[in-house]
PDB file of N, CA and C in Angstrom:
ATOM      1  N   UNK A  20      34.052  39.128 -42.393  1.00 45.00           N
ATOM      2  CA  UNK A  20      33.276  40.042 -41.557  1.00 45.00           C
ATOM      3  C   UNK A  20      34.516  41.153 -41.467  1.00 45.00           C
ATOM      4  N   UNK A  21      34.474  42.446 -41.285  1.00 44.00           N
ATOM      5  CA  UNK A  21      35.242  43.649 -41.443  1.00 44.00           C
ATOM      6  C   UNK A  21      34.714  44.275 -40.006  1.00 44.00           C
ATOM      7  N   UNK A  22      35.878  44.620 -39.230  1.00 46.00           N
ATOM      8  CA  UNK A  22      35.785  45.430 -37.936  1.00 46.00           C
ATOM      9  C   UNK A  22      36.560  46.759 -38.512  1.00 46.00           C
ATOM     10  N   UNK A  23      36.015  47.917 -38.304  1.00 51.00           N
ATOM     11  CA  UNK A  23      36.762  49.179 -38.377  1.00 51.00           C
ATOM     12  C   UNK A  23      37.654  49.109 -39.795  1.00 51.00           C
ATOM     13  N   UNK A  24      37.137  48.423 -40.785  1.00 53.00           N
ATOM     14  CA  UNK A  24      37.616  48.364 -41.951  1.00 53.00           C
ATOM     15  C   UNK A  24      38.945  47.243 -42.144  1.00 53.00           C
ATOM     16  N   UNK A  25      39.021  46.670 -40.979  1.00 49.00           N
ATOM     17  CA  UNK A  25      39.859  45.618 -40.838  1.00 49.00           C
ATOM     18  C   UNK A  25      39.157  43.942 -41.077  1.00 49.00           C
ATOM     19  N   UNK A  26      39.822  43.077 -41.565  1.00 56.00           N
ATOM     20  CA  UNK A  26      39.344  41.796 -41.808  1.00 56.00           C
ATOM     21  C   UNK A  26      39.544  41.411 -40.207  1.00 56.00           C
ATOM     22  N   UNK A  27      38.299  40.788 -39.790  1.00 57.00           N
ATOM     23  CA  UNK A  27      38.220  40.147 -38.498  1.00 57.00           C
ATOM     24  C   UNK A  27      39.019  38.873 -38.475  1.00 57.00           C
ATOM     25  N   UNK A  28      39.761  38.428 -37.424  1.00 63.00           N
ATOM     26  CA  UNK A  28      40.462  37.214 -37.414  1.00 63.00           C
ATOM     27  C   UNK A  28      39.532  36.125 -36.837  1.00 63.00           C
ATOM     28  N   UNK A  29      39.747  34.925 -37.327  1.00 70.00           N
ATOM     29  CA  UNK A  29      39.083  33.912 -36.793  1.00 70.00           C
ATOM     30  C   UNK A  29      39.831  33.329 -35.353  1.00 70.00           C
ATOM     31  N   UNK A  30      39.259  33.242 -34.507  1.00 75.00           N
ATOM     32  CA  UNK A  30      40.093  32.833 -33.448  1.00 75.00           C
ATOM     33  C   UNK A  30      39.669  31.476 -32.773  1.00 75.00           C
ATOM     34  N   UNK A  31      40.525  30.542 -32.820  1.00 78.00           N
ATOM     35  CA  UNK A  31      40.306  29.094 -32.213  1.00 78.00           C
ATOM     36  C   UNK A  31      40.678  29.037 -30.804  1.00 78.00           C
ATOM     37  N   UNK A  32      40.236  28.261 -30.076  1.00 80.00           N
ATOM     38  CA  UNK A  32      40.396  28.163 -28.759  1.00 80.00           C
ATOM     39  C   UNK A  32      40.806  26.679 -28.588  1.00 80.00           C
ATOM     40  N   UNK A  33      41.563  26.126 -27.579  1.00 81.00           N
ATOM     41  CA  UNK A  33      41.379  24.743 -26.912  1.00 81.00           C
ATOM     42  C   UNK A  33      41.303  25.099 -25.767  1.00 81.00           C
ATOM     43  N   UNK A  34      40.664  24.045 -25.083  1.00 80.00           N
ATOM     44  CA  UNK A  34      40.338  24.001 -23.583  1.00 80.00           C
ATOM     45  C   UNK A  34      40.713  22.994 -23.170  1.00 80.00           C
ATOM     46  N   UNK A  35      41.579  22.462 -21.952  1.00 80.00           N
ATOM     47  CA  UNK A  35      42.278  21.350 -21.507  1.00 80.00           C
ATOM     48  C   UNK A  35      41.948  21.376 -19.926  1.00 80.00           C
ATOM     49  N   UNK A  36      41.418  20.009 -19.361  1.00 81.00           N
ATOM     50  CA  UNK A  36      41.257  20.136 -17.934  1.00 81.00           C
ATOM     51  C   UNK A  36      42.429  19.451 -17.417  1.00 81.00           C
ATOM     52  N   UNK A  37      43.036  19.920 -16.630  1.00 80.00           N
ATOM     53  CA  UNK A  37      44.294  19.365 -15.793  1.00 80.00           C
ATOM     54  C   UNK A  37      43.923  19.217 -14.017  1.00 80.00           C
ATOM     55  N   UNK A  38      44.150  18.274 -13.962  1.00 79.00           N
ATOM     56  CA  UNK A  38      43.807  17.939 -12.317  1.00 79.00           C
ATOM     57  C   UNK A  38      44.242  16.377 -12.157  1.00 79.00           C
ATOM     58  N   UNK A  39      43.987  15.769 -10.692  1.00 79.00           N
ATOM     59  CA  UNK A  39      44.282  14.682 -10.531  1.00 79.00           C
ATOM     60  C   UNK A  39      43.024  13.708 -10.416  1.00 79.00           C
ATOM     61  N   UNK A  40      43.353  12.628 -11.450  1.00 74.00           N
ATOM     62  CA  UNK A  40      42.156  11.792 -11.892  1.00 74.00           C
ATOM     63  C   UNK A  40      41.331  11.250 -10.370  1.00 74.00           C
ATOM     64  N   UNK A  41      41.804  11.075  -9.680  1.00 76.00           N
ATOM     65  CA  UNK A  41      41.205  10.616  -8.342  1.00 76.00           C
ATOM     66  C   UNK A  41      40.363  11.480  -7.412  1.00 76.00           C
ATOM     67  N   UNK A  42      40.768  12.646  -7.858  1.00 77.00           N
ATOM     68  CA  UNK A  42      40.118  14.040  -6.988  1.00 77.00           C
ATOM     69  C   UNK A  42      39.011  14.595  -7.853  1.00 77.00           C
ATOM     70  N   UNK A  43      37.899  14.178  -8.041  1.00 75.00           N
ATOM     71  CA  UNK A  43      36.882  14.291  -8.783  1.00 75.00           C
ATOM     72  C   UNK A  43      36.202  15.444  -8.077  1.00 75.00           C
ATOM     73  N   UNK A  44      35.120  16.414  -8.584  1.00 74.00           N
ATOM     74  CA  UNK A  44      34.486  17.213  -7.969  1.00 74.00           C
ATOM     75  C   UNK A  44      32.747  16.757  -8.253  1.00 74.00           C
ATOM     76  N   UNK A  45      31.963  17.702  -7.537  1.00 71.00           N
ATOM     77  CA  UNK A  45      30.631  17.241  -7.650  1.00 71.00           C
ATOM     78  C   UNK A  45      30.095  17.843  -9.079  1.00 71.00           C
ATOM     79  N   UNK A  46      29.963  17.108  -9.942  1.00 71.00           N
ATOM     80  CA  UNK A  46      29.353  17.721 -11.198  1.00 71.00           C
ATOM     81  C   UNK A  46      27.767  17.667 -11.517  1.00 71.00           C
ATOM     82  N   UNK A  47      27.188  17.514 -10.398  1.00 73.00           N
ATOM     83  CA  UNK A  47      25.482  17.716 -10.464  1.00 73.00           C
ATOM     84  C   UNK A  47      25.229  19.201 -10.809  1.00 73.00           C
ATOM     85  N   UNK A  48      26.032  19.951 -10.400  1.00 71.00           N
ATOM     86  CA  UNK A  48      25.699  21.415 -10.440  1.00 71.00           C
ATOM     87  C   UNK A  48      26.761  22.178 -11.855  1.00 71.00           C
ATOM     88  N   UNK A  49      26.910  21.241 -12.716  1.00 73.00           N
ATOM     89  CA  UNK A  49      27.481  21.153 -13.990  1.00 73.00           C
ATOM     90  C   UNK A  49      28.681  21.950 -13.821  1.00 73.00           C
ATOM     91  N   UNK A  50      29.604  22.015 -12.879  1.00 74.00           N
ATOM     92  CA  UNK A  50      31.038  22.311 -12.648  1.00 74.00           C
ATOM     93  C   UNK A  50      31.674  22.012 -13.758  1.00 74.00           C
ATOM     94  N   UNK A  51      32.446  22.606 -14.136  1.00 77.00           N
ATOM     95  CA  UNK A  51      33.565  22.405 -15.202  1.00 77.00           C
ATOM     96  C   UNK A  51      32.653  21.674 -16.503  1.00 77.00           C
ATOM     97  N   UNK A  52      31.313  22.221 -16.649  1.00 83.00           N
ATOM     98  CA  UNK A  52      30.968  21.797 -18.045  1.00 83.00           C
ATOM     99  C   UNK A  52      31.193  23.201 -19.218  1.00 83.00           C
ATOM    100  N   UNK A  53      31.382  22.604 -20.304  1.00 85.00           N
ATOM    101  CA  UNK A  53      31.683  23.689 -21.490  1.00 85.00           C
ATOM    102  C   UNK A  53      30.140  24.006 -21.937  1.00 85.00           C
ATOM    103  N   UNK A  54      29.915  25.277 -21.926  1.00 87.00           N
ATOM    104  CA  UNK A  54      28.557  25.724 -22.193  1.00 87.00           C
ATOM    105  C   UNK A  54      28.603  26.370 -23.585  1.00 87.00           C
ATOM    106  N   UNK A  55      27.991  26.037 -24.857  1.00 87.00           N
ATOM    107  CA  UNK A  55      28.022  26.547 -25.944  1.00 87.00           C
ATOM    108  C   UNK A  55      26.538  27.051 -26.169  1.00 87.00           C
ATOM    109  N   UNK A  56      26.202  28.203 -25.658  1.00 88.00           N
ATOM    110  CA  UNK A  56      24.688  28.761 -25.860  1.00 88.00           C
ATOM    111  C   UNK A  56      24.165  28.701 -27.003  1.00 88.00           C
ATOM    112  N   UNK A  57      24.779  29.132 -28.221  1.00 90.00           N
ATOM    113  CA  UNK A  57      24.193  29.260 -29.542  1.00 90.00           C
ATOM    114  C   UNK A  57      23.623  27.850 -30.149  1.00 90.00           C
ATOM    115  N   UNK A  58      24.247  26.696 -29.562  1.00 90.00           N
ATOM    116  CA  UNK A  58      24.102  25.419 -29.695  1.00 90.00           C
ATOM    117  C   UNK A  58      23.166  24.979 -28.934  1.00 90.00           C
ATOM    118  N   UNK A  59      23.098  25.372 -27.706  1.00 91.00           N
ATOM    119  CA  UNK A  59      22.317  24.935 -26.544  1.00 91.00           C
ATOM    120  C   UNK A  59      22.782  23.627 -25.922  1.00 91.00           C
ATOM    121  N   UNK A  60      24.045  23.349 -25.956  1.00 90.00           N
ATOM    122  CA  UNK A  60      24.833  22.295 -25.516  1.00 90.00           C
ATOM    123  C   UNK A  60      25.424  22.519 -24.210  1.00 90.00           C
ATOM    124  N   UNK A  61      25.389  21.736 -23.120  1.00 88.00           N
ATOM    125  CA  UNK A  61      26.438  21.645 -22.195  1.00 88.00           C
ATOM    126  C   UNK A  61      27.074  20.688 -22.097  1.00 88.00           C
ATOM    127  N   UNK A  62      28.747  20.448 -22.183  1.00 87.00           N
ATOM    128  CA  UNK A  62      29.280  19.440 -22.406  1.00 87.00           C
ATOM    129  C   UNK A  62      30.147  18.985 -21.251  1.00 87.00           C
ATOM    130  N   UNK A  63      29.914  17.899 -20.438  1.00 86.00           N
ATOM    131  CA  UNK A  63      30.450  17.664 -18.956  1.00 86.00           C
ATOM    132  C   UNK A  63      32.018  17.482 -19.641  1.00 86.00           C
ATOM    133  N   UNK A  64      33.025  18.107 -18.655  1.00 83.00           N
ATOM    134  CA  UNK A  64      34.447  17.832 -19.047  1.00 83.00           C
ATOM    135  C   UNK A  64      34.801  17.390 -17.655  1.00 83.00           C
ATOM    136  N   UNK A  65      35.901  16.560 -17.883  1.00 81.00           N
ATOM    137  CA  UNK A  65      36.684  16.117 -16.527  1.00 81.00           C
ATOM    138  C   UNK A  65      38.276  15.790 -17.011  1.00 81.00           C
ATOM    139  N   UNK A  66      38.895  15.399 -15.804  1.00 80.00           N
ATOM    140  CA  UNK A  66      40.582  15.629 -16.094  1.00 80.00           C
ATOM    141  C   UNK A  66      40.775  14.898 -17.285  1.00 80.00           C
ATOM    142  N   UNK A  67      41.800  15.408 -17.933  1.00 82.00           N
ATOM    143  CA  UNK A  67      42.239  14.671 -19.374  1.00 82.00           C
ATOM    144  C   UNK A  67      41.296  15.325 -20.545  1.00 82.00           C
ATOM    145  N   UNK A  68      40.393  15.945 -20.198  1.00 84.00           N
ATOM    146  CA  UNK A  68      39.738  16.255 -21.678  1.00 84.00           C
ATOM    147  C   UNK A  68      40.115  17.193 -22.069  1.00 84.00           C
ATOM    148  N   UNK A  69      39.902  17.495 -23.679  1.00 83.00           N
ATOM    149  CA  UNK A  69      40.365  18.733 -24.230  1.00 83.00           C
ATOM    150  C   UNK A  69      39.626  18.773 -25.370  1.00 83.00           C
ATOM    151  N   UNK A  70      39.374  20.040 -25.775  1.00 84.00           N
ATOM    152  CA  UNK A  70      38.525  20.240 -26.966  1.00 84.00           C
ATOM    153  C   UNK A  70      39.136  21.453 -27.754  1.00 84.00           C
ATOM    154  N   UNK A  71      38.997  21.406 -28.913  1.00 82.00           N
ATOM    155  CA  UNK A  71      39.388  22.572 -30.030  1.00 82.00           C
ATOM    156  C   UNK A  71      38.152  22.921 -30.816  1.00 82.00           C
ATOM    157  N   UNK A  72      38.044  24.487 -30.883  1.00 82.00           N
ATOM    158  CA  UNK A  72      36.821  24.802 -31.563  1.00 82.00           C
ATOM    159  C   UNK A  72      37.170  26.504 -32.029  1.00 82.00           C
ATOM    160  N   UNK A  73      36.264  26.773 -32.843  1.00 81.00           N
ATOM    161  CA  UNK A  73      36.411  28.101 -33.559  1.00 81.00           C
ATOM    162  C   UNK A  73      35.542  28.985 -32.660  1.00 81.00           C
ATOM    163  N   UNK A  74      36.295  29.467 -31.552  1.00 80.00           N
ATOM    164  CA  UNK A  74      35.633  30.552 -30.661  1.00 80.00           C
ATOM    165  C   UNK A  74      34.926  31.739 -31.278  1.00 80.00           C
ATOM    166  N   UNK A  75      35.385  32.298 -32.181  1.00 78.00           N
ATOM    167  CA  UNK A  75      35.136  33.379 -32.719  1.00 78.00           C
ATOM    168  C   UNK A  75      33.476  33.003 -33.286  1.00 78.00           C
ATOM    169  N   UNK A  76      33.438  31.987 -33.659  1.00 82.00           N
ATOM    170  CA  UNK A  76      31.952  31.615 -33.910  1.00 82.00           C
ATOM    171  C   UNK A  76      31.019  30.805 -33.058  1.00 82.00           C
ATOM    172  N   UNK A  77      31.640  30.351 -32.233  1.00 84.00           N
ATOM    173  CA  UNK A  77      30.947  29.735 -30.898  1.00 84.00           C
ATOM    174  C   UNK A  77      31.289  30.443 -29.609  1.00 84.00           C
ATOM    175  N   UNK A  78      30.629  31.094 -28.837  1.00 84.00           N
ATOM    176  CA  UNK A  78      30.666  31.934 -27.865  1.00 84.00           C
ATOM    177  C   UNK A  78      30.399  30.701 -26.979  1.00 84.00           C
ATOM    178  N   UNK A  79      31.349  30.766 -25.882  1.00 84.00           N
ATOM    179  CA  UNK A  79      31.157  29.965 -24.865  1.00 84.00           C
ATOM    180  C   UNK A  79      31.713  30.049 -23.368  1.00 84.00           C
ATOM    181  N   UNK A  80      31.454  29.303 -22.496  1.00 82.00           N
ATOM    182  CA  UNK A  80      31.787  29.605 -21.049  1.00 82.00           C
ATOM    183  C   UNK A  80      31.913  28.128 -20.349  1.00 82.00           C
ATOM    184  N   UNK A  81      33.033  28.123 -19.800  1.00 79.00           N
ATOM    185  CA  UNK A  81      33.269  27.068 -18.676  1.00 79.00           C
ATOM    186  C   UNK A  81      32.765  27.341 -17.313  1.00 79.00           C
ATOM    187  N   UNK A  82      32.011  26.628 -17.201  1.00 78.00           N
ATOM    188  CA  UNK A  82      31.610  26.650 -15.657  1.00 78.00           C
ATOM    189  C   UNK A  82      32.361  26.707 -14.532  1.00 78.00           C
ATOM    190  N   UNK A  83      32.629  27.369 -13.640  1.00 78.00           N
ATOM    191  CA  UNK A  83      33.563  27.515 -12.718  1.00 78.00           C
ATOM    192  C   UNK A  83      33.244  26.469 -11.620  1.00 78.00           C
ATOM    193  N   UNK A  84      34.498  25.993 -10.929  1.00 78.00           N
ATOM    194  CA  UNK A  84      34.137  24.973  -9.819  1.00 78.00           C
ATOM    195  C   UNK A  84      33.442  25.736  -8.630  1.00 78.00           C
ATOM    196  N   UNK A  85      32.874  25.347  -7.664  1.00 80.00           N
ATOM    197  CA  UNK A  85      32.564  25.823  -6.359  1.00 80.00           C
ATOM    198  C   UNK A  85      33.781  26.162  -5.737  1.00 80.00           C
ATOM    199  N   UNK A  86      33.667  27.018  -4.946  1.00 84.00           N
ATOM    200  CA  UNK A  86      34.916  27.438  -3.711  1.00 84.00           C
ATOM    201  C   UNK A  86      35.402  26.080  -3.284  1.00 84.00           C
ATOM    202  N   UNK A  87      34.822  25.301  -2.775  1.00 80.00           N
ATOM    203  CA  UNK A  87      35.478  24.137  -2.082  1.00 80.00           C
ATOM    204  C   UNK A  87      35.924  23.290  -2.759  1.00 80.00           C
ATOM    205  N   UNK A  88      35.830  23.485  -4.201  1.00 79.00           N
ATOM    206  CA  UNK A  88      36.358  22.520  -5.220  1.00 79.00           C
ATOM    207  C   UNK A  88      37.385  22.905  -6.129  1.00 79.00           C
ATOM    208  N   UNK A  89      37.614  24.330  -6.015  1.00 77.00           N
ATOM    209  CA  UNK A  89      38.199  24.952  -7.054  1.00 77.00           C
ATOM    210  C   UNK A  89      39.995  24.550  -7.198  1.00 77.00           C
ATOM    211  N   UNK A  90      40.302  24.032  -6.020  1.00 79.00           N
ATOM    212  CA  UNK A  90      41.890  23.512  -6.148  1.00 79.00           C
ATOM    213  C   UNK A  90      41.994  22.429  -6.872  1.00 79.00           C
ATOM    214  N   UNK A  91      40.876  21.597  -7.484  1.00 76.00           N
ATOM    215  CA  UNK A  91      40.734  20.161  -7.878  1.00 76.00           C
ATOM    216  C   UNK A  91      40.923  20.100  -9.468  1.00 76.00           C
ATOM    217  N   UNK A  92      41.168  21.276  -9.969  1.00 76.00           N
ATOM    218  CA  UNK A  92      41.396  21.427 -11.292  1.00 76.00           C
ATOM    219  C   UNK A  92      42.076  22.823 -12.040  1.00 76.00           C
ATOM    220  N   UNK A  93      42.549  22.697 -13.056  1.00 74.00           N
ATOM    221  CA  UNK A  93      42.915  23.813 -13.821  1.00 74.00           C
ATOM    222  C   UNK A  93      42.612  23.703 -15.242  1.00 74.00           C
ATOM    223  N   UNK A  94      42.035  24.755 -15.563  1.00 70.00           N
ATOM    224  CA  UNK A  94      41.740  24.849 -17.049  1.00 70.00           C
ATOM    225  C   UNK A  94      42.632  25.358 -17.878  1.00 70.00           C
ATOM    226  N   UNK A  95      43.191  25.033 -18.844  1.00 71.00           N
ATOM    227  CA  UNK A  95      44.028  25.710 -19.714  1.00 71.00           C
ATOM    228  C   UNK A  95      43.503  26.017 -20.848  1.00 71.00           C
ATOM    229  N   UNK A  96      43.269  27.361 -21.234  1.00 70.00           N
ATOM    230  CA  UNK A  96      42.607  27.759 -22.727  1.00 70.00           C
ATOM    231  C   UNK A  96      43.654  28.464 -23.481  1.00 70.00           C
ATOM    232  N   UNK A  97      44.086  28.102 -24.897  1.00 71.00           N
ATOM    233  CA  UNK A  97      44.871  28.586 -25.362  1.00 71.00           C
ATOM    234  C   UNK A  97      44.327  29.078 -26.711  1.00 71.00           C
ATOM    235  N   UNK A  98      44.584  30.102 -27.489  1.00 70.00           N
ATOM    236  CA  UNK A  98      44.044  30.788 -28.593  1.00 70.00           C
ATOM    237  C   UNK A  98      44.807  31.057 -29.706  1.00 70.00           C
ATOM    238  N   UNK A  99      44.272  30.768 -31.084  1.00 71.00           N
ATOM    239  CA  UNK A  99      45.049  31.014 -32.187  1.00 71.00           C
ATOM    240  C   UNK A  99      44.363  31.616 -33.096  1.00 71.00           C
ATOM    241  N   UNK A 100      44.827  32.330 -33.968  1.00 69.00           N
ATOM    242  CA  UNK A 100      44.078  33.037 -34.937  1.00 69.00           C
ATOM    243  C   UNK A 100      44.235  32.177 -36.159  1.00 69.00           C
ATOM    244  N   UNK A 101      43.340  32.349 -37.242  1.00 69.00           N
ATOM    245  CA  UNK A 101      43.221  31.841 -38.404  1.00 69.00           C
ATOM    246  C   UNK A 101      44.556  31.529 -39.355  1.00 69.00           C
ATOM    247  N   UNK A 102      45.195  32.666 -39.373  1.00 72.00           N
ATOM    248  CA  UNK A 102      46.648  32.770 -39.948  1.00 72.00           C
ATOM    249  C   UNK A 102      47.505  31.550 -39.359  1.00 72.00           C
ATOM    250  N   UNK A 103      47.327  31.456 -38.156  1.00 70.00           N
ATOM    251  CA  UNK A 103      48.327  30.470 -37.532  1.00 70.00           C
ATOM    252  C   UNK A 103      47.950  28.999 -37.843  1.00 70.00           C
ATOM    253  N   UNK A 104      46.549  28.797 -37.839  1.00 68.00           N
ATOM    254  CA  UNK A 104      45.746  27.628 -37.978  1.00 68.00           C
ATOM    255  C   UNK A 104      46.259  27.017 -39.308  1.00 68.00           C
ATOM    256  N   UNK A 105      46.642  27.895 -40.314  1.00 72.00           N
ATOM    257  CA  UNK A 105      46.800  27.925 -41.766  1.00 72.00           C
ATOM    258  C   UNK A 105      48.133  27.526 -41.748  1.00 72.00           C
ATOM    259  N   UNK A 106      48.929  28.000 -40.866  1.00 70.00           N
ATOM    260  CA  UNK A 106      50.416  27.746 -41.053  1.00 70.00           C
ATOM    261  C   UNK A 106      50.516  25.999 -40.550  1.00 70.00           C
ATOM    262  N   UNK A 107      49.746  25.943 -39.545  1.00 67.00           N
ATOM    263  CA  UNK A 107      49.864  24.418 -38.754  1.00 67.00           C
ATOM    264  C   UNK A 107      49.244  23.242 -39.812  1.00 67.00           C
ATOM    265  N   UNK A 108      48.204  23.503 -40.798  1.00 71.00           N
ATOM    266  CA  UNK A 108      47.641  22.820 -41.532  1.00 71.00           C
ATOM    267  C   UNK A 108      48.464  22.724 -42.714  1.00 71.00           C
ATOM    268  N   UNK A 109      49.078  23.680 -43.240  1.00 73.00           N
ATOM    269  CA  UNK A 109      49.868  23.797 -44.310  1.00 73.00           C
ATOM    270  C   UNK A 109      51.330  24.306 -44.071  1.00 73.00           C
ATOM    271  N   UNK A 110      52.359  23.725 -43.258  1.00 69.00           N
ATOM    272  CA  UNK A 110      53.483  24.396 -42.793  1.00 69.00           C
ATOM    273  C   UNK A 110      54.336  24.272 -43.916  1.00 69.00           C
ATOM    274  N   UNK A 111      55.269  25.609 -44.057  1.00 71.00           N
ATOM    275  CA  UNK A 111      56.208  25.847 -44.997  1.00 71.00           C
ATOM    276  C   UNK A 111      57.215  24.622 -45.224  1.00 71.00           C
ATOM    277  N   UNK A 112      57.641  24.684 -46.535  1.00 70.00           N
ATOM    278  CA  UNK A 112      58.612  23.477 -46.877  1.00 70.00           C
ATOM    279  C   UNK A 112      59.757  23.452 -45.923  1.00 70.00           C
ATOM    280  N   UNK A 113      60.147  24.257 -45.303  1.00 65.00           N
ATOM    281  CA  UNK A 113      61.555  24.231 -44.608  1.00 65.00           C
ATOM    282  C   UNK A 113      61.131  23.660 -43.077  1.00 65.00           C
ATOM    283  N   UNK A 114      59.693  23.730 -42.664  1.00 63.00           N
ATOM    284  CA  UNK A 114      59.446  22.578 -41.546  1.00 63.00           C
ATOM    285  C   UNK A 114      59.129  21.295 -42.115  1.00 63.00           C
ATOM    286  N   UNK A 115      58.902  21.050 -43.243  1.00 60.00           N
ATOM    287  CA  UNK A 115      58.698  19.530 -43.577  1.00 60.00           C
ATOM    288  C   UNK A 115      59.446  18.400 -43.195  1.00 60.00           C
ATOM    289  N   UNK A 116      61.082  19.396 -42.842  1.00 60.00           N
ATOM    290  CA  UNK A 116      61.902  18.033 -42.881  1.00 60.00           C
ATOM    291  C   UNK A 116      61.865  17.499 -41.225  1.00 60.00           C
ATOM    292  N   UNK A 117      61.154  18.182 -40.532  1.00 56.00           N
ATOM    293  CA  UNK A 117      60.898  17.616 -39.030  1.00 56.00           C
ATOM    294  C   UNK A 117      59.656  16.903 -38.859  1.00 56.00           C
ATOM    295  N   UNK A 118      58.792  17.066 -39.829  1.00 56.00           N
ATOM    296  CA  UNK A 118      57.588  16.501 -39.747  1.00 56.00           C
ATOM    297  C   UNK A 118      57.508  15.054 -40.402  1.00 56.00           C
ATOM    298  N   UNK A 119      57.011  14.066 -39.613  1.00 54.00           N
ATOM    299  CA  UNK A 119      56.977  12.704 -40.150  1.00 54.00           C
ATOM    300  C   UNK A 119      55.752  12.809 -40.720  1.00 54.00           C
ATOM    301  N   UNK A 120      55.923  11.731 -41.796  1.00 53.00           N
ATOM    302  CA  UNK A 120      54.693  11.426 -42.514  1.00 53.00           C
ATOM    303  C   UNK A 120      53.557  10.401 -41.919  1.00 53.00           C
TER     304      UNK A 120
END
């Protein structure tokens, strides 16, 4: 896919839920669910859960906590492009010294 004559980057994202395991929130209102509208899927997420996916092909939304519960968790989302993912999958030779088989 091209945008303005430039090849579009594939963007990957990882989403991780941090918080205290004993301090849960009311999930009946789908709080902290990962919504993937193109798939018609809503995935419940709780403390310790992590998901990694191609965000450039899967639009997504993490449903926020209600005001009373928002202190109970932190969502960490990181992004990386396809080029970085390729390096992680096929590290350069000089990195192989530090990677265990």
